[in-house]
mmCIF file of C-alpha atoms in Angstrom:
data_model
loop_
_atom_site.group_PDB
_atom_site.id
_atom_site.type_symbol
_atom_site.label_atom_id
_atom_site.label_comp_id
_atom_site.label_asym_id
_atom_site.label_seq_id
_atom_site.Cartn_x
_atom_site.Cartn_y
_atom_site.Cartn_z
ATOM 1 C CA UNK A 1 42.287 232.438 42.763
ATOM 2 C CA UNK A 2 44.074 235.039 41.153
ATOM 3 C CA UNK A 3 47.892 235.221 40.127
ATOM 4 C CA UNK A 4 50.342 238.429 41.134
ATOM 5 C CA UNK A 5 51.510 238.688 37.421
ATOM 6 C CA UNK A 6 50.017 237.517 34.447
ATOM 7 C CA UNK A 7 53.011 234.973 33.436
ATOM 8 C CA UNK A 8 52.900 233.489 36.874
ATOM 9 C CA UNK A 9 51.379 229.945 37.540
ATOM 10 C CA UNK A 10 48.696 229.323 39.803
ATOM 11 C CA UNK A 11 50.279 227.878 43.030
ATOM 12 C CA UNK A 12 51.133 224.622 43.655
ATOM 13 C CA UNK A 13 48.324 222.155 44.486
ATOM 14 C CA UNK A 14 48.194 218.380 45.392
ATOM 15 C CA UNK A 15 45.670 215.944 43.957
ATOM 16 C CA UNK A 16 42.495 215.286 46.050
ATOM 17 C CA UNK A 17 41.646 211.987 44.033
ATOM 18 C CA UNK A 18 43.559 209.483 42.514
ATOM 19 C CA UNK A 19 43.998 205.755 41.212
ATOM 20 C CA UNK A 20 45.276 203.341 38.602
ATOM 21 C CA UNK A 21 42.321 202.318 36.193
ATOM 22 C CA UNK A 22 42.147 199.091 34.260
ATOM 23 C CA UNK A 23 41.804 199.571 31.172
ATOM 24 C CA UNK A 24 42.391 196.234 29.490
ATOM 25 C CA UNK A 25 45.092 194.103 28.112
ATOM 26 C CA UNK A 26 47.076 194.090 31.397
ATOM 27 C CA UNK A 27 47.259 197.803 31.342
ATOM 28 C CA UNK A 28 46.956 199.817 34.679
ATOM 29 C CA UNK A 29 46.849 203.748 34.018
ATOM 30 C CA UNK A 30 47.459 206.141 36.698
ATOM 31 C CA UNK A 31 45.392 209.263 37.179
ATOM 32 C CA UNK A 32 44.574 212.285 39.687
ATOM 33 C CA UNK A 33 42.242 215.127 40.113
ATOM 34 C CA UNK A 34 43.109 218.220 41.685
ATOM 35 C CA UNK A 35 41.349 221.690 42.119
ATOM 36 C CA UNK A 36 37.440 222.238 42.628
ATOM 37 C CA UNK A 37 35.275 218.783 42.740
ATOM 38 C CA UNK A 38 32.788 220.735 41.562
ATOM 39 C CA UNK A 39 34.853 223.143 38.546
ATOM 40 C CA UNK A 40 35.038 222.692 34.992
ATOM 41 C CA UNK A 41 36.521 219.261 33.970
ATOM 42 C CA UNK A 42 39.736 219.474 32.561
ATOM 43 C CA UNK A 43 42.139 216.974 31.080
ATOM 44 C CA UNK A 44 45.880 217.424 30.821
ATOM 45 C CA UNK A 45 47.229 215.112 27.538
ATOM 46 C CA UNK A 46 50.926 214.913 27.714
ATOM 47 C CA UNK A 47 53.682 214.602 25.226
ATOM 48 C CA UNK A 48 55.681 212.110 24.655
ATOM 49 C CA UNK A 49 54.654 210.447 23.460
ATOM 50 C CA UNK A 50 55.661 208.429 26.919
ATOM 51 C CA UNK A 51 57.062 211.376 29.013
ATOM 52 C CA UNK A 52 54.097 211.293 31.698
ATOM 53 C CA UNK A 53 52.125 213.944 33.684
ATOM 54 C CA UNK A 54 54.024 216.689 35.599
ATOM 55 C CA UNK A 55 53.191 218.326 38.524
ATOM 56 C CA UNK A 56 53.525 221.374 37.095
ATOM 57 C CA UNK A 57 50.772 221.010 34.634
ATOM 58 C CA UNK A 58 48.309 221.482 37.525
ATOM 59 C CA UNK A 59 49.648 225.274 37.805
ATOM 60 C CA UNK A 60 48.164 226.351 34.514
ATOM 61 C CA UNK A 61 44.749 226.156 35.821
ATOM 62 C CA UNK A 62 42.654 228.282 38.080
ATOM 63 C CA UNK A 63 42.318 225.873 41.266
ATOM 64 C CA UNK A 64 39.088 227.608 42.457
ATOM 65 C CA UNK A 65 36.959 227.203 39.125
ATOM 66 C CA UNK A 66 38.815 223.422 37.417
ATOM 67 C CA UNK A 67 38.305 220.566 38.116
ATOM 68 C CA UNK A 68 41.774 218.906 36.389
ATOM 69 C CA UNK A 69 42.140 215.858 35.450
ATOM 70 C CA UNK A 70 45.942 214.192 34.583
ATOM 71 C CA UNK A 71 47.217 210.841 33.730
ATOM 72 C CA UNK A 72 49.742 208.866 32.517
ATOM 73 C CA UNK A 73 49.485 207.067 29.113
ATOM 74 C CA UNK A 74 49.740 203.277 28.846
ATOM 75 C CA UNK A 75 53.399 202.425 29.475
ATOM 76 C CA UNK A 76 55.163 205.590 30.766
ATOM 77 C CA UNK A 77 54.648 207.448 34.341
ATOM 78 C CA UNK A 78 53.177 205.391 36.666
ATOM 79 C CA UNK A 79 51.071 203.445 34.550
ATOM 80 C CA UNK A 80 52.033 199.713 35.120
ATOM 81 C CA UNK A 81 53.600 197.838 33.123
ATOM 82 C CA UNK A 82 56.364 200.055 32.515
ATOM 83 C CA UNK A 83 57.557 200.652 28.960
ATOM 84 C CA UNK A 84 61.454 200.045 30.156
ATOM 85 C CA UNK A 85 60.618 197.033 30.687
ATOM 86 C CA UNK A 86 61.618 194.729 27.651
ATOM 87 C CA UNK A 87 58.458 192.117 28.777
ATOM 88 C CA UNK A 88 55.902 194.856 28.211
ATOM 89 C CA UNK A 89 53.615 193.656 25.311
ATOM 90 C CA UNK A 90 53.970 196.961 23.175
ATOM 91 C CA UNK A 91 51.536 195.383 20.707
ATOM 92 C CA UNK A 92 48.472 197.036 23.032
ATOM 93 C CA UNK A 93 49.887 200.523 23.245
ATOM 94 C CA UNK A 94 48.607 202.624 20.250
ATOM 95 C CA UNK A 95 46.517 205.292 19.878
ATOM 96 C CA UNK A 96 43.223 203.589 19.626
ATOM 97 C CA UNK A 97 44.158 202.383 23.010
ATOM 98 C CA UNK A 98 44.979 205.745 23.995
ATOM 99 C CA UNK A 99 41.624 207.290 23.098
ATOM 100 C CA UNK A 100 39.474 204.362 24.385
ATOM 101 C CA UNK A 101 41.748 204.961 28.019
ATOM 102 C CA UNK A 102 40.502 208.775 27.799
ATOM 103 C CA UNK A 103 37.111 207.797 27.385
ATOM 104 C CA UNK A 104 37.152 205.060 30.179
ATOM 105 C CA UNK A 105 38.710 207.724 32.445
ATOM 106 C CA UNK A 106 35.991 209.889 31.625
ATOM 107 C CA UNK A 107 33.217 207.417 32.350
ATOM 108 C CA UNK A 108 34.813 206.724 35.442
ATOM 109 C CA UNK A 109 34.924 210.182 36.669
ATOM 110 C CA UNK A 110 31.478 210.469 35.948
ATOM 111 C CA UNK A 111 32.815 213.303 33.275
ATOM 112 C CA UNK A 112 30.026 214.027 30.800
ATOM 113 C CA UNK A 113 32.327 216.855 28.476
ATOM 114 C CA UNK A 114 35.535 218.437 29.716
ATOM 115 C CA UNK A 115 38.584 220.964 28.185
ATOM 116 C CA UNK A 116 41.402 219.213 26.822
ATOM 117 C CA UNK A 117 45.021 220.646 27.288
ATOM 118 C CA UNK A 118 48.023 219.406 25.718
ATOM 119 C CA UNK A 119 51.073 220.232 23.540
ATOM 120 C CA UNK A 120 53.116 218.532 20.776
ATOM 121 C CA UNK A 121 52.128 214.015 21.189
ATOM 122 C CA UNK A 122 49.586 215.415 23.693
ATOM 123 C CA UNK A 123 48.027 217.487 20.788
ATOM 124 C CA UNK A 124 47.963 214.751 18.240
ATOM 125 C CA UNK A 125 46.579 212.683 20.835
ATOM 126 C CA UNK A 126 43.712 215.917 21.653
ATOM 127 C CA UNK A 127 43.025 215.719 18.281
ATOM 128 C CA UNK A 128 42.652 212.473 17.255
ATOM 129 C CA UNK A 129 40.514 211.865 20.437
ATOM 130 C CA UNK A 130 38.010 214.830 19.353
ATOM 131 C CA UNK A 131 37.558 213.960 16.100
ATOM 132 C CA UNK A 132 36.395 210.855 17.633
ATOM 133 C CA UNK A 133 34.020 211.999 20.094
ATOM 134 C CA UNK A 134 33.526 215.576 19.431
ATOM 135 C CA UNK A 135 30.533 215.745 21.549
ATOM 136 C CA UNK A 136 32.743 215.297 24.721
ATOM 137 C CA UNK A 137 34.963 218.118 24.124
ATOM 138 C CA UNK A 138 34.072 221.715 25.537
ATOM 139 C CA UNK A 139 37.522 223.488 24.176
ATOM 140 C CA UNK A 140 41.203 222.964 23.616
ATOM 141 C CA UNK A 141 44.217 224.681 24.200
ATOM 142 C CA UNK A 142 47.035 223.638 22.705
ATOM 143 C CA UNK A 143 50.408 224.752 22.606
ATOM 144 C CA UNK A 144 53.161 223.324 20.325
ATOM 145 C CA UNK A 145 50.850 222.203 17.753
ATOM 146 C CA UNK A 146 51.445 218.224 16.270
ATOM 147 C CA UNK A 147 49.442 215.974 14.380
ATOM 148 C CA UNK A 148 52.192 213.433 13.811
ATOM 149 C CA UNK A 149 51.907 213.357 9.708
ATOM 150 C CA UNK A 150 54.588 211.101 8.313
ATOM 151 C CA UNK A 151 56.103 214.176 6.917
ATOM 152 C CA UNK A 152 56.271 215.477 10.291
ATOM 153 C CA UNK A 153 58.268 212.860 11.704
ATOM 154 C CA UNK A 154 60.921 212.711 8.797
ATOM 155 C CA UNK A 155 61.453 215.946 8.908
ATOM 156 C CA UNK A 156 61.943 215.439 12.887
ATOM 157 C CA UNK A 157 64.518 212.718 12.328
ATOM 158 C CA UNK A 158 65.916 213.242 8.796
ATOM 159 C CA UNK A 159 64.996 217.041 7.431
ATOM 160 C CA UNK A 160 66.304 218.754 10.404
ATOM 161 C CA UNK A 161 69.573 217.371 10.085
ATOM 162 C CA UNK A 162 70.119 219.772 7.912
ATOM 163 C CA UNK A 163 70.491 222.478 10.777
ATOM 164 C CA UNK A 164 72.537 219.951 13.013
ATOM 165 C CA UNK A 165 74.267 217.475 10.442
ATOM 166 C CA UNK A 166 76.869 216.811 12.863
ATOM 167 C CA UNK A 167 74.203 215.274 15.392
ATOM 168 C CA UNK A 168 72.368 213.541 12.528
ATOM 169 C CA UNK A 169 75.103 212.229 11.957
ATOM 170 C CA UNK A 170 76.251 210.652 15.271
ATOM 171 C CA UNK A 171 72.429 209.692 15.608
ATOM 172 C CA UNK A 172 72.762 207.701 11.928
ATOM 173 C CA UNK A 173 76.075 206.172 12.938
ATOM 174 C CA UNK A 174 73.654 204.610 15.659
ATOM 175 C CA UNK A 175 71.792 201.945 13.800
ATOM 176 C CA UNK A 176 74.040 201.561 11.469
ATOM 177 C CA UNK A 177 72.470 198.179 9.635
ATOM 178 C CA UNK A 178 69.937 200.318 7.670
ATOM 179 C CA UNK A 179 71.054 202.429 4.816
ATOM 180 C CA UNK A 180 68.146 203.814 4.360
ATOM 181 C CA UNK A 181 67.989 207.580 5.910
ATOM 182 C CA UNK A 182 64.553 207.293 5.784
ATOM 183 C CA UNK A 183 64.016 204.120 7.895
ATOM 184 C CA UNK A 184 66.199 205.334 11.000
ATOM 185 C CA UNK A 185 62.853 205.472 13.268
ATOM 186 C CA UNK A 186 61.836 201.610 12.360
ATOM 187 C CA UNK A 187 65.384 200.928 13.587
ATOM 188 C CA UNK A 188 65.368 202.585 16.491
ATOM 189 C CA UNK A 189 62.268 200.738 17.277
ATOM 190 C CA UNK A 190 63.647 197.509 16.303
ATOM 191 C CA UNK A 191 66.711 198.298 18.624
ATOM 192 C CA UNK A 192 64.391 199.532 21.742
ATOM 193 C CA UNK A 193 62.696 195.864 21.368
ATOM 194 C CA UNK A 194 66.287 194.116 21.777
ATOM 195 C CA UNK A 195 66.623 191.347 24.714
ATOM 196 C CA UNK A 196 70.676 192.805 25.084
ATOM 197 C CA UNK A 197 69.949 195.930 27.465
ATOM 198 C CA UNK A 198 72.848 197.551 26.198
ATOM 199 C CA UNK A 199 71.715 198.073 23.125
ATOM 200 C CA UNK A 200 68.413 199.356 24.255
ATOM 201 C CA UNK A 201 70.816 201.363 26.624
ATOM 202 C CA UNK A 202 72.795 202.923 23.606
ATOM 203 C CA UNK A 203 69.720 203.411 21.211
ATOM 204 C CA UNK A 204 67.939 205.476 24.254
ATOM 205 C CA UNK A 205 71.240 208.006 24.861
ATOM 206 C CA UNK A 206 71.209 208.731 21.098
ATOM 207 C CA UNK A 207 67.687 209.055 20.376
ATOM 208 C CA UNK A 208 68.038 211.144 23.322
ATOM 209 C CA UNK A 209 70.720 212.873 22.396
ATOM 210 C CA UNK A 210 69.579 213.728 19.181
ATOM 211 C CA UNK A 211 66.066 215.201 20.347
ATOM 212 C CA UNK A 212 68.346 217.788 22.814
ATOM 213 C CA UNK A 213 70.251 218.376 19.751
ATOM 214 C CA UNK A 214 67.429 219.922 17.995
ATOM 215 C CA UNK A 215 65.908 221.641 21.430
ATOM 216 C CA UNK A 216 69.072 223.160 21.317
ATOM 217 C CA UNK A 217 68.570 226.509 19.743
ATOM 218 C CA UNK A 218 65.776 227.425 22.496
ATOM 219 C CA UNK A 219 67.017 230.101 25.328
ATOM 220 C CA UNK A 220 65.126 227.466 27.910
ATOM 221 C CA UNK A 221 67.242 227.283 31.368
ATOM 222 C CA UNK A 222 68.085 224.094 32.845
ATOM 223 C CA UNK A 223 69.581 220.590 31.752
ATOM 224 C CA UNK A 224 68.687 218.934 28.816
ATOM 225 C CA UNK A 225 64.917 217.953 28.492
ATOM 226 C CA UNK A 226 65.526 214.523 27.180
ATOM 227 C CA UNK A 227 69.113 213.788 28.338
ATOM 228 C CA UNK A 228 68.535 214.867 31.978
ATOM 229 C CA UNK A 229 65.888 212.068 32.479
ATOM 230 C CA UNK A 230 66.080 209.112 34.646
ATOM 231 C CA UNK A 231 67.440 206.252 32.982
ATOM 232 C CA UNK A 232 64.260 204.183 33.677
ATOM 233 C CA UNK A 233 61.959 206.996 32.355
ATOM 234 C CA UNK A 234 64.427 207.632 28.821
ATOM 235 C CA UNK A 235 63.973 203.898 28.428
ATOM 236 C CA UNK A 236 60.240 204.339 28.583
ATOM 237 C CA UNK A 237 60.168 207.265 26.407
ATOM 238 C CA UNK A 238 62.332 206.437 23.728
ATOM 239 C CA UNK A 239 60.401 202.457 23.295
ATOM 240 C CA UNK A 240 57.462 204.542 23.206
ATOM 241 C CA UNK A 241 58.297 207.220 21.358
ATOM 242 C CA UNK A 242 59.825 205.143 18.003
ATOM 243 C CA UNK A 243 57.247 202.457 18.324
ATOM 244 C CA UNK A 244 54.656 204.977 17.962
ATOM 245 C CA UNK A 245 56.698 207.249 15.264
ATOM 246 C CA UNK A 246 57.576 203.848 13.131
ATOM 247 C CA UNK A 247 53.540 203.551 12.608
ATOM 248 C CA UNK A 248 52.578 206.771 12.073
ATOM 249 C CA UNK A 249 50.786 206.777 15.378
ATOM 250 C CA UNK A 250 48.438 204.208 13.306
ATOM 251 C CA UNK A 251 47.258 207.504 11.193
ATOM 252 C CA UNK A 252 46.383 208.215 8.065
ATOM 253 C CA UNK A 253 48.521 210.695 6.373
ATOM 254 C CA UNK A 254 46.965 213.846 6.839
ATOM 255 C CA UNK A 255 43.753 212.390 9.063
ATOM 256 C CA UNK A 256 43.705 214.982 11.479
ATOM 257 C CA UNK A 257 43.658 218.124 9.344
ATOM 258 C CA UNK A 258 41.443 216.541 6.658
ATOM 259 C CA UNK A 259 38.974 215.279 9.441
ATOM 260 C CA UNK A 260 39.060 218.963 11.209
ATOM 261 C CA UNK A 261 35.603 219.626 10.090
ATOM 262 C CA UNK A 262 34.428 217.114 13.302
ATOM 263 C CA UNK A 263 35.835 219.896 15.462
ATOM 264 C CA UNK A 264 33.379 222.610 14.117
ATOM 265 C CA UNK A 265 31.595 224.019 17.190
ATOM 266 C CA UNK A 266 34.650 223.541 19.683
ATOM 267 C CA UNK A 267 36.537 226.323 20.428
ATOM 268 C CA UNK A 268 40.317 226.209 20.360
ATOM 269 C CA UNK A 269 43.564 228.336 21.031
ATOM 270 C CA UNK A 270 46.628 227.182 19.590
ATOM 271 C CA UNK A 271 49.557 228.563 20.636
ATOM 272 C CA UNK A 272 52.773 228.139 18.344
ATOM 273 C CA UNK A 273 56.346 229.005 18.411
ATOM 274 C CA UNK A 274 57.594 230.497 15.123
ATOM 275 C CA UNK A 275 60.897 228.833 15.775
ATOM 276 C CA UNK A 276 60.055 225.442 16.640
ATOM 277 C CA UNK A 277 62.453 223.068 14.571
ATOM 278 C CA UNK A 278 60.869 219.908 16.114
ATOM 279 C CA UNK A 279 57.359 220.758 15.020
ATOM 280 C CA UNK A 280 57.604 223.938 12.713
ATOM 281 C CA UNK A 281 54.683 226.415 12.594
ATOM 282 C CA UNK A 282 53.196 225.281 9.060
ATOM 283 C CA UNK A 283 51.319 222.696 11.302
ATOM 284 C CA UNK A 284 49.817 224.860 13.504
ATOM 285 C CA UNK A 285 49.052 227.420 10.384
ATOM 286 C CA UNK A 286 47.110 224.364 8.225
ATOM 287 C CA UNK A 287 45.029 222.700 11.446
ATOM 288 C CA UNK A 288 43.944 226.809 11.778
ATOM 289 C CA UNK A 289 42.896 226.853 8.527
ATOM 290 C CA UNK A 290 40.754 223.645 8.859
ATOM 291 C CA UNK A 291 39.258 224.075 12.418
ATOM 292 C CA UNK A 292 36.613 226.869 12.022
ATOM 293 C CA UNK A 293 36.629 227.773 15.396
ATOM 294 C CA UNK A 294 40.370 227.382 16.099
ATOM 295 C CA UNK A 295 42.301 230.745 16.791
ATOM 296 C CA UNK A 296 46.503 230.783 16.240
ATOM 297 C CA UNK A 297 48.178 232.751 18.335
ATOM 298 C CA UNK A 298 52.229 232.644 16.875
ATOM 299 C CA UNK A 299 54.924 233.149 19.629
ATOM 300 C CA UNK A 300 57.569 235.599 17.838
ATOM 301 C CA UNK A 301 60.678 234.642 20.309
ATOM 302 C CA UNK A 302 59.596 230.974 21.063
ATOM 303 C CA UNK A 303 60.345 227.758 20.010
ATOM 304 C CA UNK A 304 59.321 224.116 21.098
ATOM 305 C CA UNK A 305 59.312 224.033 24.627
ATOM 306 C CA UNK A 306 57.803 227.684 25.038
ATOM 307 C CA UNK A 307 58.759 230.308 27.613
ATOM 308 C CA UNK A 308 57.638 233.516 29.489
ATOM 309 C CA UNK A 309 55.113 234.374 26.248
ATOM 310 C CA UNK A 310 53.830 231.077 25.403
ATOM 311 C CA UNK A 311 53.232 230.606 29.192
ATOM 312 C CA UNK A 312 50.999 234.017 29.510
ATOM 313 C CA UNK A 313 49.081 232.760 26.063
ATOM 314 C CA UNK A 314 48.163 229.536 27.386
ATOM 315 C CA UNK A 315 47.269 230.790 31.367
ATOM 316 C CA UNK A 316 44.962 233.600 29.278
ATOM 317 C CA UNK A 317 43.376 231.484 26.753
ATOM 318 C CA UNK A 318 42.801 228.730 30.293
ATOM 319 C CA UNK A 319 41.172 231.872 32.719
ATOM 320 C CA UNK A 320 39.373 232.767 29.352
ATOM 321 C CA UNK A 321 37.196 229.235 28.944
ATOM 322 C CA UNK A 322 37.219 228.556 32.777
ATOM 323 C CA UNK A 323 33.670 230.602 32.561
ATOM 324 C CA UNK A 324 32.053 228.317 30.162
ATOM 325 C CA UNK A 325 29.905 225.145 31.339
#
């Protein structure tokens, strides 16, 4: 199928397939395939971490040569049980879990390798999943580059406050029982596991409030990514989201770049902003350096969340590997 301009998305498409897989521990995790039956296997890995699959994820790909895969993590979406709710055992959500749910959904698709797409928690979550089992991974693409370092989440939640001190600030004066700068993740992930709901209700609208604060900058139209959501789905997000920053995502520090040699033989674009404040571009510059067969393509005008650019790197660098078997 071909598009009328080359930033335009494919049309929109409806899944074909679709189901909620057990994967253990309780856990239900929805998923859906849409495009060819008989394309290239593609998964979509969203960010988050908690936000869920989007419809328009499906657009990036060429409907008449992927077959493309989405879900949504353990927790968010419509995954069952739902992170906003305060009985949901957080204690089996974690990356491990993550990657053993990709590899279940695989073997249940009767997937033997497929493409992995994904951007900022979906990338941490790309990588940490191919380092693991490299030999199911054709190629990547991955825009807004993560590997969730420690480093990269202080400077998320504490460095960048230097560019907004006035939000930092007001998102500080939110748990204010630790005095440690440093430790304002852990507390928003003690809050989010509160029995009052209005305290998980406050912690939620400033986390949120403070992750719009740094999107701020970007010329993206529309309401506020994180503020905008339902209340349900920023409850979801936000428990997810500081549980998993508190740990490190269960990392090492470093893990992902110094393991990048387990990604030799996969190709890879990665497509960065040079203005991203929530994930800036050294990231993307040092897993480039590590993966051999990685190639960075740096967005001049483009921050975080991407636009017209971005959008044209990622459809190109999609058409390019929908060839390859």
């Amino acid at each position: 199928m071909e598009r009328t301009r080359d930033d335009t998305l494919y049309p929109p498409i409806e899944p074909y397939e679709s189901g909620m897989l057990d994967v253990g521990d309780g856990n239900l995790v929805y998923w859906e395939v849409c495009g060819n039956p008989d394309g290239k296997p593609a998964l979509v890995v969203h960010g988050g971490p908690g936000s869920g699959s989007t419809p328009r994820s499906r657009r990036y790909f060429d409907p008449d040569r992927y077959r493309v895969v989405l879900f949504d993590q353990r927790g968010c979406g419509r995954s069952t049980p739902h992170a906003s709710d305060p009985a949901t055992d957080m204690r089996h959500n974690t990356t491990a879990h993550l990657i053993a749910d990709m590899e279940r959904l695989r073997d249940h698709l009767n997937i033997d390798r497929w493409l992995l797409y994904g951007g900022s928690w979906g990338s941490t979550l790309i990588l940490a999943y191919a380092e693991e089992h490299p030999e199911r991974v054709t190629e990547a693409v991955i825009p807004a580059v993560t590997t969730t370092r420690r480093s990269e989440i202080d400077w998320l939640y504490r460095g960048a406050g230097q560019l907004f001190p006035e939000a930092w600030a007001a998102f500080r004066a939110g748990v204010p029982e630790t005095n440690d700068p440093a430790g304002l993740v852990a507390a928003y992930a003690r809050r989010m596991e509160s029995e009052d709901a209005d305290v998980r209700e406050r912690a939620t609208a400033d986390w949120c409030a403070w992750e719009d604060a740094v999107l701020s900058m970007e010329a993206v139209p529309g309401p506020p990514p994180y503020g905008s959501r339902p209340g349900r789905e920023q409850l979801a997000l936000v428990r997810i989201c500081s549980h998993y920053f508190a740990h490190g995502a269960w990392l090492e520090e470093g893990q992902l770049l110094s393991r990048a040699h387990r990604l030799t033989g996969i190709p890879a674009a990665l497509i960065h902003g040079r203005f991203d404040l929530a994930g800036p571009l050294i990231t993307a510059w040092e897993l480039d350096r590590a993966w051999p067969d990685a190639t960075l393509t740096i967005i001049d005008d483009a921050g975080h969340m991407g636009g017209t650019e971005t959008r044209r790197a990622v459809l190109a660098a999609l058409d390019g590997f929908a060839g390859n078997r």
